[in-house]
Amino acid sequence: MEISNDNFDAWISQDPGDNEYTTHLVFRTRNNNHLGEVISDKLRVTAGKWSVDVTVKQDNSAVYSGRFVNVLTVSSIGDLGVDMVSSDASGLAMRKVLDVNFAPAGTIRIGGFSYTRIPNTSGYVGTSNSDNLAVLKRIFGTQDVIYFPYDVNISSAVADLLLEWLDASPNRVLFMGMDTDATNKNLRLKPRIANEGTFGFSSISTVTTNYITASKSEAAKDFFEGPFGTVQEGAAINRADNIAGYIMNYSNDVIPLITSDKAGYEGYVFFSLNPANRIIYHGDAQLFQTSQMSNNNGNITSEADKLMANTWAWIIEQVIYGAD
């Protein structure tokens, strides 16, 4: 039996292997809490002559208003720039959404973001030199989110370093750009990513006219019904050019968020993620620009704006609370 109020659902369950006398009281929050205060309720459990009052509380994001999230990108189309008044961010539309809405007084109440950008050169992302790798390991180790965007020719050694960084903490998230076959190819060929599906990069104008938001699913609920609003399924998103990558025949662990709009190509996914791996598959770097987002001032108005902002809200949840 399940009981509910405006804030929580509660029910009694048994885990596999529990004996007949063992049960568990389970609570589930009904909404995200961005009110700036803790939500609290009580439940009275009665068993015979005994009564126990259980208090359940839902944390609020304002308690993390001093928490800064470290983000590293590589210099390329769609990057998020650096910590300067003039950020020089190629992905300025996405950067402004983060700076305006993920702040002490924003919808997501964190301290904000600290941005690092490294060069897209063989001495950095393409290196196999042990001394260079040691430097990169130190740089990666300070980051919460890493985004390797379009046209990054990553070495196999740096790809291994990224996956080691990801595995070292459940509070980290990796963006993998996949706009072209050469983009992050040595990362894409690592078994855990290669096994996610079939990656494609050619005939973009054949497989899609523009993009659309994916069909809603329970697995995608955080992204389609997040703190920045409800995203309509099947909403059109502009495609700027013929450079993009997609996943076909993807595994059950991959959640599609942006797909082809052409009949017969519905299973071609241009933006998706595997929440268990904490890897986001980013098939078009211009999704972080005004080619697809609506403005460079941080206002969230379009379906693309809402979807990207909700995705970053999910990222912040992973960074603060961990994958579990």
C-alpha angles and dihedrals in degrees: 000000000000127000126191145183131179093287111030145025117213132189143155119246142169126222122224108273096026115133119241093264096054121089134159131222108222127194127193127187116234099205142019112264113229096143097109093244138076116264112222135182137168131225123194115215115197124194115171109305092345125092125184125189113214119197117204123190133192115211119231127225093235091078086071094053089118095049115107119198117217115221126186124195134173119238106264143096109321097017119148099229131221140296099279135113085248099043096187087214116169087201091053095149091059092040091055092050089054096045096046102038103032099061141102091279096029132104089266104044107215129127090256138250134307112207130209124181126191127196121268093234138123090250090063118021094016098046129122094172111123094222092050091046090053090055092048091049090057091048093048092046092067094053133096097188128026124192121191102186137186122333097010109149097205121190121232089245093055090045089056089048091053093051091047088052091050094048093049093073136020087217096073133092129196127206113202116196113213105172094133137018091255095048108106089335095157089053093046091053093058107112098243090057099033089056092057092082145290114314120212135183109168136088093023093165088053097052098041140015095195131337130267133197111260127254112278120256137170089253090055096046095110090057100042097038102032135136092280094059142272116312115215115233115237093024113156120247120188121248109215101196145340096278112101142110132225143187122232129185088019124186124260088254093065117090113206116219105164122029144167118290095212124103110249093025099069090120093061105104123196100177123028144130145212105222093193091057092035089226122137117204107215112190101176121037090198089071083084092054136070087263084084106005119070106238149352097240102078097253113142109218112131131065089249090053092051094046093050093045092048089050091055090047087057089048091054090051089054092047094050103035104022131237094296 
